[in-house]
Coordinates of C-alpha atoms and ligand atoms in Angstrom, one line a residue:
M982 CA -2.6 11.1 -20.6
K983 CA 0.9 11.3 -22.2
D984 CA 1.1 15.1 -21.3
I985 CA 0.5 14.5 -17.6
L986 CA 3.0 11.6 -17.6
D987 CA 5.6 13.8 -19.3
K988 CA 5.0 16.5 -16.8
I989 CA 5.6 14.1 -13.9
K990 CA 8.7 12.7 -15.5
S991 CA 10.2 16.2 -16.2
N992 CA 10.4 16.5 -12.4
K993 CA 12.2 13.2 -12.0
E994 CA 13.7 13.8 -8.6
K995 CA 10.2 14.4 -7.2
V996 CA 8.7 11.2 -8.5
P997 CA 7.8 9.4 -5.3
V998 CA 9.7 6.2 -4.7
H999 CA 6.9 4.7 -2.7
V1000 CA 3.2 5.3 -3.0
A1001 CA 0.7 3.7 -0.5
I1002 CA -3.0 3.5 -1.2
I1003 CA -6.1 2.9 1.0
M1004 CA -8.5 1.5 -1.7
D1005 CA -11.8 2.6 -0.2
G1006 CA -15.4 2.9 -1.4
N1007 CA -16.0 -0.4 -3.3
G1008 CA -19.2 -1.0 -1.4
R1009 CA -20.6 2.5 -1.7
W1010 CA -19.7 2.5 -5.4
A1011 CA -21.6 -0.7 -5.9
K1012 CA -24.6 0.6 -4.0
K1013 CA -24.6 3.8 -6.0
N1014 CA -24.9 1.7 -9.1
G1015 CA -27.6 -0.5 -7.7
K1016 CA -25.3 -3.6 -7.3
E1017 CA -24.2 -5.9 -4.4
R1018 CA -21.1 -4.8 -2.4
I1019 CA -19.1 -7.7 -3.8
Y1020 CA -19.5 -6.3 -7.3
G1021 CA -17.6 -3.2 -6.1
H1022 CA -14.7 -5.4 -5.0
Q1023 CA -14.7 -7.1 -8.4
E1024 CA -14.6 -3.8 -10.2
G1025 CA -11.9 -2.6 -7.7
T1026 CA -9.5 -5.2 -9.1
K1027 CA -9.5 -3.2 -12.4
S1028 CA -8.4 -0.1 -10.6
V1029 CA -5.6 -2.2 -9.0
K1030 CA -4.4 -3.1 -12.4
E1031 CA -4.6 0.6 -13.5
V1032 CA -2.4 1.8 -10.6
I1033 CA 0.1 -0.9 -11.1
R1034 CA 0.5 0.1 -14.7
A1035 CA 0.6 3.8 -13.8
S1036 CA 3.3 3.1 -11.2
V1037 CA 5.5 1.3 -13.7
N1038 CA 5.0 4.1 -16.3
A1039 CA 5.8 6.9 -13.8
G1040 CA 8.8 5.1 -12.4
V1041 CA 7.4 4.6 -8.9
K1042 CA 9.4 1.8 -7.3
Y1043 CA 7.2 0.6 -4.4
L1044 CA 3.4 0.5 -4.5
T1045 CA 1.6 -0.6 -1.3
L1046 CA -2.1 -1.5 -1.5
Y1047 CA -4.2 -2.0 1.6
A1048 CA -6.2 -5.0 0.5
F1049 CA -7.5 -6.5 3.8
S1050 CA -7.2 -5.2 7.3
K1051 CA -7.2 -7.1 10.5
E1052 CA -10.5 -5.3 11.2
N1053 CA -12.1 -6.5 7.9
W1054 CA -12.7 -10.0 9.5
R1055 CA -15.7 -8.3 11.2
R1056 CA -17.5 -8.0 7.9
P1057 CA -20.3 -10.5 6.9
K1058 CA -18.8 -13.9 6.3
E1059 CA -20.0 -14.0 2.6
E1060 CA -18.1 -10.7 1.9
V1061 CA -14.9 -11.9 3.7
D1062 CA -15.1 -15.2 1.7
F1063 CA -15.6 -13.4 -1.5
L1064 CA -12.6 -11.1 -0.8
M1065 CA -10.3 -14.1 -0.1
E1066 CA -11.5 -15.9 -3.2
L1067 CA -11.0 -12.7 -5.3
L1068 CA -7.5 -12.5 -4.0
I1069 CA -6.7 -16.0 -4.9
R1070 CA -8.3 -15.6 -8.4
S1071 CA -6.4 -12.3 -9.0
I1072 CA -3.1 -13.8 -8.1
E1073 CA -3.8 -16.8 -10.4
S1074 CA -4.9 -14.7 -13.3
E1075 CA -2.2 -12.0 -13.0
L1076 CA 0.9 -14.0 -12.0
D1077 CA 2.2 -14.3 -15.6
E1078 CA 1.6 -10.6 -16.2
L1079 CA 3.5 -9.7 -13.0
K1080 CA 6.3 -11.9 -14.1
S1081 CA 6.6 -10.6 -17.6
N1082 CA 6.6 -7.0 -16.4
G1083 CA 9.3 -7.5 -13.8
I1084 CA 7.0 -6.9 -10.8
R1085 CA 7.9 -8.4 -7.5
L1086 CA 5.1 -9.2 -5.1
L1087 CA 5.6 -8.7 -1.4
V1088 CA 3.1 -9.1 1.4
I1089 CA 2.9 -7.3 4.7
G1090 CA 0.6 -8.3 7.6
D1091 CA -0.2 -11.3 9.7
T1092 CA 0.0 -13.8 6.9
D1093 CA 0.4 -16.7 9.3
S1094 CA -3.3 -16.5 10.3
L1095 CA -4.6 -16.4 6.7
P1096 CA -6.6 -19.3 5.4
E1097 CA -4.3 -22.0 4.1
K1098 CA -5.3 -21.8 0.5
V1099 CA -4.7 -18.0 0.4
K1100 CA -1.3 -18.5 2.1
D1101 CA -0.3 -21.1 -0.4
K1102 CA -1.2 -18.9 -3.4
V1103 CA 0.6 -15.9 -1.9
D1104 CA 3.7 -17.9 -1.0
N1105 CA 3.9 -19.3 -4.5
A1106 CA 3.6 -15.8 -6.1
L1107 CA 6.3 -14.4 -3.7
E1108 CA 8.6 -17.2 -4.8
E1109 CA 7.8 -16.9 -8.5
T1110 CA 8.5 -13.1 -8.6
K1111 CA 11.4 -12.9 -6.2
N1112 CA 14.0 -12.0 -8.8
N1113 CA 12.0 -9.1 -10.2
D1114 CA 12.8 -5.5 -9.4
T1115 CA 11.0 -3.1 -11.8
L1116 CA 8.2 -2.5 -9.2
Y1117 CA 7.8 -3.9 -5.8
L1118 CA 4.0 -4.5 -5.3
I1119 CA 3.3 -4.7 -1.6
I1120 CA -0.1 -6.1 -0.6
A1121 CA -1.1 -5.3 2.9
L1122 CA -3.0 -8.5 3.8
N1123 CA -4.5 -9.1 7.2
Y1124 CA -2.6 -6.0 8.2
G1125 CA -3.0 -3.6 11.1
A1126 CA -0.4 -1.1 12.2
R1127 CA -1.1 -1.6 15.9
W1128 CA -0.6 -5.3 15.4
E1129 CA 2.6 -4.6 13.6
I1130 CA 3.9 -2.2 16.3
T1131 CA 3.0 -4.7 19.0
Q1132 CA 4.9 -7.5 17.1
M1133 CA 7.9 -5.2 16.7
T1134 CA 7.9 -4.4 20.5
K1135 CA 7.7 -8.1 21.4
K1136 CA 10.6 -9.0 19.0
I1137 CA 12.8 -6.2 20.4
A1138 CA 12.0 -7.0 24.0
E1139 CA 12.8 -10.7 23.3
R1140 CA 16.2 -9.7 22.0
V1141 CA 16.9 -7.5 25.0
K1142 CA 15.9 -10.4 27.3
K1143 CA 18.2 -12.8 25.5
G1144 CA 21.1 -10.3 25.9
E1145 CA 21.5 -9.8 22.2
I1146 CA 21.0 -6.0 22.4
Y1147 CA 20.9 -3.3 25.1
V1148 CA 17.9 -1.1 25.8
D1149 CA 20.1 1.9 24.7
D1150 CA 20.7 0.3 21.3
I1151 CA 17.0 0.8 20.5
D1152 CA 16.5 3.7 18.0
D1153 CA 14.4 4.6 15.0
K1154 CA 16.4 2.3 12.7
M1155 CA 16.1 -0.7 15.0
V1156 CA 12.4 -0.2 15.3
A1157 CA 12.0 0.1 11.5
S1158 CA 14.0 -3.0 10.9
H1159 CA 11.6 -5.0 13.1
L1160 CA 8.5 -3.9 11.3
T1161 CA 6.9 -6.0 8.5
T1162 CA 8.2 -3.2 6.1
A1163 CA 11.9 -3.8 7.1
G1164 CA 14.0 -2.7 4.1
I1165 CA 11.2 -0.8 2.4
P1166 CA 11.5 3.0 2.3
D1167 CA 8.7 5.0 3.9
P1168 CA 6.0 6.2 1.5
E1169 CA 6.4 9.7 0.3
L1170 CA 2.7 9.8 -0.8
M1171 CA -0.4 8.1 0.7
I1172 CA -3.6 8.2 -1.3
R1173 CA -7.1 7.4 0.1
T1174 CA -10.1 7.2 -2.1
S1175 CA -13.8 7.7 -1.3
G1176 CA -13.7 10.9 0.6
E1177 CA -12.8 9.5 4.0
K1178 CA -10.0 11.3 5.7
R1179 CA -8.6 8.7 8.1
I1180 CA -5.5 6.5 8.3
S1181 CA -7.5 3.5 9.6
N1182 CA -4.6 1.7 11.3
F1183 CA -2.5 1.7 8.1
L1184 CA 1.4 2.1 8.3
L1185 CA 1.2 4.3 11.4
W1186 CA 5.0 4.4 11.9
Q1187 CA 5.9 4.6 8.3
L1188 CA 3.5 7.5 7.4
A1189 CA 5.1 9.9 9.9
Y1190 CA 6.3 12.3 7.2
T1191 CA 4.2 11.1 4.3
E1192 CA 2.2 13.5 2.2
L1193 CA -1.5 12.6 2.3
Y1194 CA -3.8 12.9 -0.7
F1195 CA -7.6 12.4 -0.4
T1196 CA -10.0 12.1 -3.3
D1197 CA -13.8 11.8 -3.3
K1198 CA -13.7 9.2 -6.1
F1199 CA -14.6 5.7 -5.0
W1200 CA -11.9 3.1 -5.6
P1201 CA -13.5 1.5 -8.7
E1202 CA -13.6 5.0 -10.3
F1203 CA -9.9 5.6 -9.6
K1204 CA -8.0 5.2 -12.8
E1205 CA -4.5 5.6 -14.3
A1206 CA -5.0 9.4 -14.8
D1207 CA -6.2 9.9 -11.2
F1208 CA -3.0 8.3 -10.0
Y1209 CA -0.9 10.7 -12.1
E1210 CA -3.0 13.6 -10.7
A1211 CA -2.1 12.6 -7.2
I1212 CA 1.6 12.5 -8.1
L1213 CA 1.4 15.9 -9.7
D1214 CA -0.3 17.3 -6.6
Y1215 CA 2.5 15.7 -4.5
Q1216 CA 5.2 17.2 -6.7
K1217 CA 3.9 20.7 -5.9
R1218 CA 4.3 20.2 -2.2
E1219 CA 7.3 21.2 -0.1
R1220 CA 8.4 18.6 2.4
R1221 CA 10.2 20.2 5.3
F1222 CA 10.8 17.4 7.8
G1223 CA 10.6 19.8 10.7
K1224 CA 12.9 22.4 9.1
I1225 CA 11.8 25.9 7.7
S1226 CA 11.5 26.8 4.1
E1227 CA 14.6 29.0 3.9
Q1228 CA 16.8 26.1 5.2
L1229 CA 15.6 23.9 2.4
K1230 CA 16.4 26.5 -0.2
Q1231 CA 20.0 26.9 1.1
E1232 CA 20.5 23.1 0.9
K1233 CA 19.6 23.0 -2.8
Ligands
FPP2090 C1 -12.6 -1.0 0.6 O1 -13.9 -0.8 0.1 C2 -12.0 -2.2 -0.1 C3 -11.6 -3.3 0.5 C4 -11.8 -3.7 1.9 C5 -11.0 -4.4 -0.3 C6 -10.1 -4.0 -1.4 C7 -9.9 -5.1 -2.4 C8 -9.8 -5.0 -3.7 C9 -9.8 -3.7 -4.4 C10 -9.8 -6.2 -4.6 C11 -8.7 -7.2 -4.4 C12 -7.3 -6.6 -4.2 C13 -6.2 -7.1 -4.8 C14 -4.9 -6.5 -4.4 C15 -6.2 -8.0 -6.0 P1 -15.1 -0.9 1.1 O2 -15.6 -2.3 1.0 O3 -14.6 -0.5 2.5 O4 -16.1 0.2 0.6 P2 -17.1 1.0 1.5 O5 -16.3 1.8 2.4 O6 -17.9 1.8 0.5 O7 -18.0 0.0 2.2

């Protein structure tokens, strides 16, 4: 493990500042092991801890985890209830650990429509960790990118209507500053587990130039070393942002 971490760190300027993860495959992993789906979510929390630890070790500054999408409400009620309960329990049991490791919790998504007891727990954890800055742990909760983009459009339209801004003032920067991720840099790397190769309504604006990494491992199987593997893979890639390879070499 140390070897792979040293390798990542020797390429310091190519350690991603922001990694986003679609944690997929809890249910299938549980089924494969002859267990109920909820057991997969329970085990998934161990992988959450692994990637948080790995992010701190590797020097990643922002880690975004897709914990619950707007579409996830369509699941059976027992599963939704279990996920909400798991979230509350995880925050309760991990809060001290987050605090002592300098981790700041942030949440993106439609938090206003979350159950009151989830909202209270989340709000308390946001407050308790607000002065930390070793790692920003961003949980996407009741999140959907189309919802986010729609909200942004409404907010900007409202400002135009009030005469605060002109239509011509609207540019990339203004759009970004009205998203739930305002102030957070775009992810350089997005990981999705379980073999699915989709974005699933996750950070549609922010992932415009992000490198995508897909692994067949189910989320409960994804451990610290797998996270480092993904970063190593990312470090080998050339990000051109629309330019050609030769231009990038001249800029160096
Ligand atoms: C996807 O697997 C996973 C989820 C919808 C929930 C993720 C939640 C956790 C890992 C636990 C709690 C999180 C935190 C941040 C404490 P799936 O159910 O879609 O799996 P499937 O595709 O195999 O059905």
